Short mmCIF file of C-alpha atoms in Angstrom, two decimals:
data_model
loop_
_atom_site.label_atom_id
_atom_site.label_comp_id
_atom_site.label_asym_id
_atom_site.label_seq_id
_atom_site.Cartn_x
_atom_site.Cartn_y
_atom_site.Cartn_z
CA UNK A 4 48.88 -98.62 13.18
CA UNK A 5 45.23 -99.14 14.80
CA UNK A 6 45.07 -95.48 14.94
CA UNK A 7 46.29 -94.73 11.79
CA UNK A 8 42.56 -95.32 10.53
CA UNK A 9 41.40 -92.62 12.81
CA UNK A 10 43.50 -90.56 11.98
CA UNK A 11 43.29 -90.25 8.16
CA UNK A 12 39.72 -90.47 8.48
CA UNK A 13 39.52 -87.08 10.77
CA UNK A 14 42.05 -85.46 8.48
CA UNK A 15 39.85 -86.66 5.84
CA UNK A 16 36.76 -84.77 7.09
CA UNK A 17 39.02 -81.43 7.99
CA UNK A 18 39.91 -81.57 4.75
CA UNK A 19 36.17 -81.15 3.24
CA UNK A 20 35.57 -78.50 6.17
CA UNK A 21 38.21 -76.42 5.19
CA UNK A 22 38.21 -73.36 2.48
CA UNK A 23 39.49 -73.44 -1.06
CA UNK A 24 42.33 -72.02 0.57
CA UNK A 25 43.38 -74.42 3.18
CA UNK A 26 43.18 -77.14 0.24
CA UNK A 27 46.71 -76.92 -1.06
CA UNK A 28 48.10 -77.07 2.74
CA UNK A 29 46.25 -80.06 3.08
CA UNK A 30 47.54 -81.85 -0.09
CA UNK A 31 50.54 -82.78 1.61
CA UNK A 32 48.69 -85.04 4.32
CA UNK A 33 46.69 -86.84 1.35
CA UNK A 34 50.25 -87.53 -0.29
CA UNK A 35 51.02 -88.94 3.22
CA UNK A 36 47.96 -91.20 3.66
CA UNK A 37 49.13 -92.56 0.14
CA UNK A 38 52.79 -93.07 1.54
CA UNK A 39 51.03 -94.94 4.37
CA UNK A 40 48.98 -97.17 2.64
CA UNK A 41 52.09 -97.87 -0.02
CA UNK A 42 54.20 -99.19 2.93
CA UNK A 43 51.40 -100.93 4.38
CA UNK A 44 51.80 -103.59 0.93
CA UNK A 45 55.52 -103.64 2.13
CA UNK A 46 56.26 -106.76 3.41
CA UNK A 47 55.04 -106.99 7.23
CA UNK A 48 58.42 -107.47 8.61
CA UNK A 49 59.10 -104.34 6.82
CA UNK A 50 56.10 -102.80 8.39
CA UNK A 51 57.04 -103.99 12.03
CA UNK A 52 60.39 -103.29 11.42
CA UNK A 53 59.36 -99.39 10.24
CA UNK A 54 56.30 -99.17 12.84
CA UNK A 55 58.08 -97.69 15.40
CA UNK A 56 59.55 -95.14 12.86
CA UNK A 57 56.10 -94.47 11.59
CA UNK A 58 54.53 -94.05 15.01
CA UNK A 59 56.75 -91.15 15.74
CA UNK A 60 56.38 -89.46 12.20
CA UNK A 61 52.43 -90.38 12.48
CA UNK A 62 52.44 -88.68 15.86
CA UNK A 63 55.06 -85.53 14.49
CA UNK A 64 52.50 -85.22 11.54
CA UNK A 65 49.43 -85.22 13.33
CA UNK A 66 50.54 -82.28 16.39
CA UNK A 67 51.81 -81.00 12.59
CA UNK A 68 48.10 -81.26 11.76
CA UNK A 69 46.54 -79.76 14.74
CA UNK A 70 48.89 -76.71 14.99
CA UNK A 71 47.73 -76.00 11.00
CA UNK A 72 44.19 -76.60 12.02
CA UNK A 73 44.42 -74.09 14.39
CA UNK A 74 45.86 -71.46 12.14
CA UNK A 75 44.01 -72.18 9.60
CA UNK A 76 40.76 -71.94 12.26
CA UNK A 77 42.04 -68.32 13.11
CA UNK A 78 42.19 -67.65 9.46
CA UNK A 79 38.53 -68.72 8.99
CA UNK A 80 37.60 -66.76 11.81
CA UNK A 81 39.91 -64.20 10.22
CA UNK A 82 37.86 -64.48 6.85
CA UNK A 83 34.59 -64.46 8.44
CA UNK A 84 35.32 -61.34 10.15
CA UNK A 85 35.90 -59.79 6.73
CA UNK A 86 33.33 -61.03 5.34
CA UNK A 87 31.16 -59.00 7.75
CA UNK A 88 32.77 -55.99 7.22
CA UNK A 89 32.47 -56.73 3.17
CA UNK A 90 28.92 -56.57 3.89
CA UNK A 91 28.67 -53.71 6.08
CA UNK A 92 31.31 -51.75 3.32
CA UNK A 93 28.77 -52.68 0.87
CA UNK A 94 25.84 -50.67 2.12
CA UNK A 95 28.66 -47.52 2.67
CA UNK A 96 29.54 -47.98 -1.05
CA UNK A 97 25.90 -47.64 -1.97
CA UNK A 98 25.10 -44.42 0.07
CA UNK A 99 28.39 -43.44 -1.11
CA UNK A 100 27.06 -44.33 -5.18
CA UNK A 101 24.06 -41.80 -4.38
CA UNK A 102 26.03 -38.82 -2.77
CA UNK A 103 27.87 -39.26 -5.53
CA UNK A 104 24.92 -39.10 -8.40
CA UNK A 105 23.96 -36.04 -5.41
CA UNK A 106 27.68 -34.17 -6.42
CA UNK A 107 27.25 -34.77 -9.67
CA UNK A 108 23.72 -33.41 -9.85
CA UNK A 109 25.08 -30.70 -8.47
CA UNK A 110 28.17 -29.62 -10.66
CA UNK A 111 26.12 -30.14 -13.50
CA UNK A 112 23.85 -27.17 -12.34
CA UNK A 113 26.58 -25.50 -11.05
CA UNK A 114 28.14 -25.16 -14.74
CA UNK A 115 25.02 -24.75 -15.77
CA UNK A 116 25.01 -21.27 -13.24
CA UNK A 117 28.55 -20.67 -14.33
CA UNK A 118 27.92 -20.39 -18.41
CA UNK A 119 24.70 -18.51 -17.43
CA UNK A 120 27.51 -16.17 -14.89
CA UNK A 121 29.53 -16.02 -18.21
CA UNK A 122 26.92 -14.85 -20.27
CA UNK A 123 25.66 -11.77 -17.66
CA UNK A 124 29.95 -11.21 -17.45
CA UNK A 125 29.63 -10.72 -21.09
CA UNK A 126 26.59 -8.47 -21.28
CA UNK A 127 27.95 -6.60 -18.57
CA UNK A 128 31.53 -5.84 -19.95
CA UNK A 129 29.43 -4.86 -23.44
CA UNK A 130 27.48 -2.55 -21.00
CA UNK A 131 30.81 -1.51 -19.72
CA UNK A 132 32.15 -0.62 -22.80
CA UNK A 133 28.83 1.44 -23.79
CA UNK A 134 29.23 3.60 -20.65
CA UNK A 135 33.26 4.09 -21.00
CA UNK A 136 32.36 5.24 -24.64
CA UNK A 137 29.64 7.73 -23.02
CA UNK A 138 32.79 9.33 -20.62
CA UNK A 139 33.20 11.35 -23.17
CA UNK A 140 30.29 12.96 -23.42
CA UNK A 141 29.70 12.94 -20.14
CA UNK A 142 33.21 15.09 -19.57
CA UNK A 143 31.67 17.28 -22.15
CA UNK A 144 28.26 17.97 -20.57
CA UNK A 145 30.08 18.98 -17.38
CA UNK A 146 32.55 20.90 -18.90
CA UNK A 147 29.17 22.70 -20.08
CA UNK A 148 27.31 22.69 -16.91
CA UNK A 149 28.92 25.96 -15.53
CA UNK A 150 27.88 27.78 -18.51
CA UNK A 151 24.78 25.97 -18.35
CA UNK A 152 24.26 27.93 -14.93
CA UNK A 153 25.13 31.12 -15.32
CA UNK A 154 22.87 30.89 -18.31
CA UNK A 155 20.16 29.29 -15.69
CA UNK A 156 20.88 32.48 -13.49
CA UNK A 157 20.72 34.96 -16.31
CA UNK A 158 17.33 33.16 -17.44
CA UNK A 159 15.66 32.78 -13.85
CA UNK A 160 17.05 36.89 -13.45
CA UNK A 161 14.85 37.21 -16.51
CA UNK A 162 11.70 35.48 -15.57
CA UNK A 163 11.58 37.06 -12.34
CA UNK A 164 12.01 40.83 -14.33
CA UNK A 165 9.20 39.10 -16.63
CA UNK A 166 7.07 38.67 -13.74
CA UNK A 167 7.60 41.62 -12.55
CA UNK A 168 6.60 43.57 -15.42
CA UNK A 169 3.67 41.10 -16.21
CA UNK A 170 2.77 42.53 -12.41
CA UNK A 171 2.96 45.94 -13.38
CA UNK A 172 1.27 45.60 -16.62
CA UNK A 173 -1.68 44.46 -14.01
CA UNK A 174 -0.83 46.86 -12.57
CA UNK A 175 -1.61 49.26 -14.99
CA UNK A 176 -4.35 47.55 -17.06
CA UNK A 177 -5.76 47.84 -13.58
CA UNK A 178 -5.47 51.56 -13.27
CA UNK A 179 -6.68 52.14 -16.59
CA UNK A 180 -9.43 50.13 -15.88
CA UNK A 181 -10.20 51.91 -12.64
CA UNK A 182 -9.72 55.21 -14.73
CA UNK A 183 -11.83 53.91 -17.60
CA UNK A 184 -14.66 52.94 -14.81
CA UNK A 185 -14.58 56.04 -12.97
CA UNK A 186 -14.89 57.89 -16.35
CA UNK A 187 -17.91 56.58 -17.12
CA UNK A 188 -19.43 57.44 -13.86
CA UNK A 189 -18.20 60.67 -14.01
CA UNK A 190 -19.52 61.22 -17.54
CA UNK A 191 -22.57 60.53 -15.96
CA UNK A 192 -22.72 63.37 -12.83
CA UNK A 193 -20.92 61.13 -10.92
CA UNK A 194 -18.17 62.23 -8.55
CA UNK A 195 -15.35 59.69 -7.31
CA UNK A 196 -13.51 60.91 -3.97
CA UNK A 197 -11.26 57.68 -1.91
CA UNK A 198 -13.17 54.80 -3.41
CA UNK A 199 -16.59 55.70 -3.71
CA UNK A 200 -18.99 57.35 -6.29
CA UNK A 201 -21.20 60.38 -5.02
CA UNK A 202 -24.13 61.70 -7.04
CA UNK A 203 -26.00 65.55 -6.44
CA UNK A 204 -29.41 65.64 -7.66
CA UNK A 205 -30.73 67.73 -9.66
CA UNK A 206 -34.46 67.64 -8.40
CA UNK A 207 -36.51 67.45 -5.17
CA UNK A 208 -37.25 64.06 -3.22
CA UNK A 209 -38.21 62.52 -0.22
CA UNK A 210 -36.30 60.75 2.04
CA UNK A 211 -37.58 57.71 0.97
CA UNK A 212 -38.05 58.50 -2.44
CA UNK A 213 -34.56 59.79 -2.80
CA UNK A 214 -33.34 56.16 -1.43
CA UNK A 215 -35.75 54.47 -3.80
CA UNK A 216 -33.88 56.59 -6.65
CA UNK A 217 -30.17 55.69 -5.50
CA UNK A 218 -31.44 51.77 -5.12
CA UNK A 219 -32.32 51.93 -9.07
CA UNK A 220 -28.69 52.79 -9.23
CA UNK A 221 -26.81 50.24 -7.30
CA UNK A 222 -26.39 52.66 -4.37
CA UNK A 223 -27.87 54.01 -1.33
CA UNK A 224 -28.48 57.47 0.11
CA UNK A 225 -24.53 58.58 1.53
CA UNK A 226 -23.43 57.33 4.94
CA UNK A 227 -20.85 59.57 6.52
CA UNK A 228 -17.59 58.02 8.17
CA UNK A 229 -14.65 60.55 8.68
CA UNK A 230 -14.26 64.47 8.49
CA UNK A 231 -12.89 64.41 4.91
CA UNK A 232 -16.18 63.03 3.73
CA UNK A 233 -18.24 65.15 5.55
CA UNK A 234 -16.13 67.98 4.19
CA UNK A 235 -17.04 66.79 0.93
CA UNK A 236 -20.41 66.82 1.35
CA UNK A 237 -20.96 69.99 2.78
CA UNK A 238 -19.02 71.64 0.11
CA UNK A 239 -20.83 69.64 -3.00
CA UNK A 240 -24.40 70.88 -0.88
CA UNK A 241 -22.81 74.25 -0.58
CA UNK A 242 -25.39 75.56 1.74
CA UNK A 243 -28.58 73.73 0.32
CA UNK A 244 -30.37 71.05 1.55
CA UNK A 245 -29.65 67.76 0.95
CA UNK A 246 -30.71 64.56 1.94
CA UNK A 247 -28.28 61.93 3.31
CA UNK A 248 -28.72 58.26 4.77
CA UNK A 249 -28.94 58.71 8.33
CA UNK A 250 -32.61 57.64 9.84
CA UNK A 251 -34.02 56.12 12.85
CA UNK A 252 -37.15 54.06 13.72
CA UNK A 253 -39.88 56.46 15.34
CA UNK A 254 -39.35 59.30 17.88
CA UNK A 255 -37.26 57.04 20.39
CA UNK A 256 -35.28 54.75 17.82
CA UNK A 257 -31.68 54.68 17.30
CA UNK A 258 -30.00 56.29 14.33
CA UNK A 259 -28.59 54.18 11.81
CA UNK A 260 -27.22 54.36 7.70
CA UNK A 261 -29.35 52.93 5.60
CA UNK A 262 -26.27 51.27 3.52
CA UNK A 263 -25.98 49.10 6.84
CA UNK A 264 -22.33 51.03 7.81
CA UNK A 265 -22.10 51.31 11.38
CA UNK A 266 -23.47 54.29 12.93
CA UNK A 267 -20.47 55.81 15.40
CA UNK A 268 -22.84 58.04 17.87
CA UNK A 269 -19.67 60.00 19.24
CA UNK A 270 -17.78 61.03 16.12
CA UNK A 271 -21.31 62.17 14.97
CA UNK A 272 -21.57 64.68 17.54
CA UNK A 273 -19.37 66.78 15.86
CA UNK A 274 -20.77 66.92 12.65
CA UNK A 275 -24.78 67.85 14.09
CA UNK A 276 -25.59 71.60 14.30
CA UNK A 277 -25.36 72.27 18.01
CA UNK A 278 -28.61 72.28 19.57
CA UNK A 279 -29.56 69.07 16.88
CA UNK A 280 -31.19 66.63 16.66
CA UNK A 281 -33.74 67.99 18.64
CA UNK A 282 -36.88 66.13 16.73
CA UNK A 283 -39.13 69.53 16.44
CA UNK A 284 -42.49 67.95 16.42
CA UNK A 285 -41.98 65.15 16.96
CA UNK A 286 -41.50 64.16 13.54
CA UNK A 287 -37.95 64.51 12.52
CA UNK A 288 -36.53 61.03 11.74
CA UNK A 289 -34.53 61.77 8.76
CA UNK A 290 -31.23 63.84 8.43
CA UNK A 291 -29.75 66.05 5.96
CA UNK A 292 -26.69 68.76 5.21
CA UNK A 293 -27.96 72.47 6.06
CA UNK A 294 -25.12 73.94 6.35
CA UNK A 295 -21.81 74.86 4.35
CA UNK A 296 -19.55 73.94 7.51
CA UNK A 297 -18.01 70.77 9.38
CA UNK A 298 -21.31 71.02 11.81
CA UNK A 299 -23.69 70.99 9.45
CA UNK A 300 -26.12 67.86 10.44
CA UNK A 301 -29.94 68.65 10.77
CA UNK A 302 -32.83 66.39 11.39
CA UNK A 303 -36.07 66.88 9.82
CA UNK A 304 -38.83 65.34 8.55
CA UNK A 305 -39.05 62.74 6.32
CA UNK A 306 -42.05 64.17 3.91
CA UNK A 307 -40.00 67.35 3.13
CA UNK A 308 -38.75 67.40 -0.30
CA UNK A 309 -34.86 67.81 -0.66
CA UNK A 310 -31.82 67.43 -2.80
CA UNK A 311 -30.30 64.45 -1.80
CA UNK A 312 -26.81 62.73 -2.55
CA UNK A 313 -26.16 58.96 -3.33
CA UNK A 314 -23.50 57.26 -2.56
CA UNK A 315 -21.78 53.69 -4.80
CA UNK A 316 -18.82 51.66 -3.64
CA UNK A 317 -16.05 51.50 -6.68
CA UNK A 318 -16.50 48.14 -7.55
CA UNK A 319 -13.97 47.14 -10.51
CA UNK A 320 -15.84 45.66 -13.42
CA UNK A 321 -15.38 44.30 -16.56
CA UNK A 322 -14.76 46.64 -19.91
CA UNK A 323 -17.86 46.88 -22.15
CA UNK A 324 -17.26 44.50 -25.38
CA UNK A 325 -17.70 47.12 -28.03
CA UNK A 326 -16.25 50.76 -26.79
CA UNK A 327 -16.26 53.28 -28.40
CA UNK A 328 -20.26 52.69 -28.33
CA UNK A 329 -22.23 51.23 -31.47
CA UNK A 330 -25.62 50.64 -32.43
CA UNK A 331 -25.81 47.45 -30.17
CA UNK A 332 -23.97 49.17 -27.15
CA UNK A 333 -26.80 49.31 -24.79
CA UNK A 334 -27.62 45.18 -25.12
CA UNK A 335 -23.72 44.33 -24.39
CA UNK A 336 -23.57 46.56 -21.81
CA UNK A 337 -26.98 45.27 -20.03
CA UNK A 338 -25.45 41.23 -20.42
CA UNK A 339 -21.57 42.31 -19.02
CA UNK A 340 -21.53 45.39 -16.61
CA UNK A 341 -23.23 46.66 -14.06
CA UNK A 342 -21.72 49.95 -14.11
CA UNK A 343 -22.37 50.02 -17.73
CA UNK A 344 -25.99 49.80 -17.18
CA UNK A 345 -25.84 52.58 -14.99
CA UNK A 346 -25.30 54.33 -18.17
CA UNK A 347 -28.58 53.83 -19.53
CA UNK A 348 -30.09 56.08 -17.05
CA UNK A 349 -30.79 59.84 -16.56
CA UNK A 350 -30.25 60.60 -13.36
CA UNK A 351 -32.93 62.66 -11.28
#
């Protein structure tokens, strides 16, 4: 009975330590702490006659007691321990809260790319449908393209015919240009043999006067460079004297043309006299055609008075702007041809 005191009382203070929980477990040892105290008011030979009955349910109750304690200590620790990992859960949950605003950021602007993938799916199957309408035409056009080349063949075939005949026309207005030029020389005493004008005087110069003559023509006294022109020459002098361009620079000098052609010493051997040069007095620097034959060369000197024969370069110019001649023919010709203004000379 003495420790019945001690006993309640410790119960007593479990009982506040323990959880909400462990309350209802507990209720039963407060309903027997009342059953104690009620049979403590029972008479006290009722109470010595039950103490040894109450000692051993006391002492049944209280190892009762502990073994509960002890469970419900292992459930505390139980609780605590889940407490802690309520806690820790907590924190997951709220990383877990943003990934989740994250995702959902992130499907919203993926349906955002989707409706904008819709509309370009659209615009492209409109496209689509443009271009399967254009097949057609398209099946046409190369349905057409052979045709299309041949005609391309037949039409390059004529171009290059075109050119061809916008050559020759050149061509032509070319020659009748060259004809129209050399007529116009000719008209005036001039004689055309392979590309080059010759003119016969009709009067008496010097050497150097005769050169001064062909410079106011655009040409020089005639050089000599194969047998065919010297075969010319010697037939136009036909056995008369005439002066040609062949000189040299005092009794020892070297002959040259005055038209700056180069002088070939052995091919003239065979057009000098034989026995010429031979510089009789001294004073024969100048050459001229004496006779009516391939070696016909002579030198003499350069005061004598001969014929003499100029030579021109055909040089294709441009047509006079008002042919047939009229009143203003000889200004037109001065301002746009040079062989035109030979034209407005007499020759000597």
């Amino acid at each position: 009975v003495s420790l019945l005191p001690k006993v309640l009382h410790w119960l007593h203070i479990t009982y506040n330590l323990l959880p909400r929980g462990v309350h209802l477990v507990l209720g039963r040892l407060l309903t027997v702490r009342a059953a104690v105290i009620f049979l403590m008011l029972v008479p006290v030979a009722s109470v010595l006659l039950q103490a040894i009955l109450c000692k051993s349910l006391v002492l049944g109750t209280v190892s009762d007691v502990k073994t509960n304690a002890q469970l419900l200590k292992g459930r505390v620790d139980n609780i605590s321990t889940l407490s802690s990992e309520i806690k820790r859960n907590r924190g997951g949950v709220a990383a877990a809260g943003i990934q989740v605003q994250m995702v959902s950021a992130s499907l919203d602007r993926m349906r955002s790319q989707i409706r904008r993938l819709e509309t370009s799916v659209k615009e492209a199957n409109a496209r689509l449908q443009i271009l399967m309408s254009s097949w057609e035409e398209v099946d046409k056009f190369n349905a057409q393209i052979p045709e299309l080349k041949r005609d391309l063949d037949k039409a390059r075939a004529l171009n290059a015919k075109v050119r061809g005949l916008q050559r020759g026309l050149e061509n032509v207005s070319q020659l009748f240009q060259q004809q129209n030029d050399i007529l116009q020389m000719v008209s005036q005493g001039w004689k055309y043999f392979r590309g080059n004008f010759y003119y016969s005087s009709q009067v008496t110069r010097t050497w150097y006067s005769a050169q001064q003559f062909c410079l106011s023509r655009d040409s020089h006294l005639t050089s000599v460079t194969s047998e065919s022109e010297q075969e010319l020459l010697y037939r136009t002098a036909g056995g008369l004297l005439y002066w040609i361009g062949l000189s040299k620079a005092g009794s020892e000098g070297y002959w040259y043309w005055v038209d700056d052609l180069l002088f070939n010493k052995v091919q003239s051997v065979k057009f000098w006299i034989p026995g010429e040069p031979n510089n009789t007095g001294n004073n024969e620097h100048c050459a001229d055609i004496k006779m009516s034959s391939l070696q016909s060369r002579n030198d003499a000197s350069c005061d004598k008075e001969f014929l003499f024969i100029c030579k021109q370069p055909y040089m294709p110019s441009e047509p006079c702007q008002d042919w047939p001649p009229s009143s203003n023919f000889k200004l037109q010709c001065l301002l746009n041809s040079r062989k035109c203004g030979s034209l407005l000379h007499t020759p000597g």
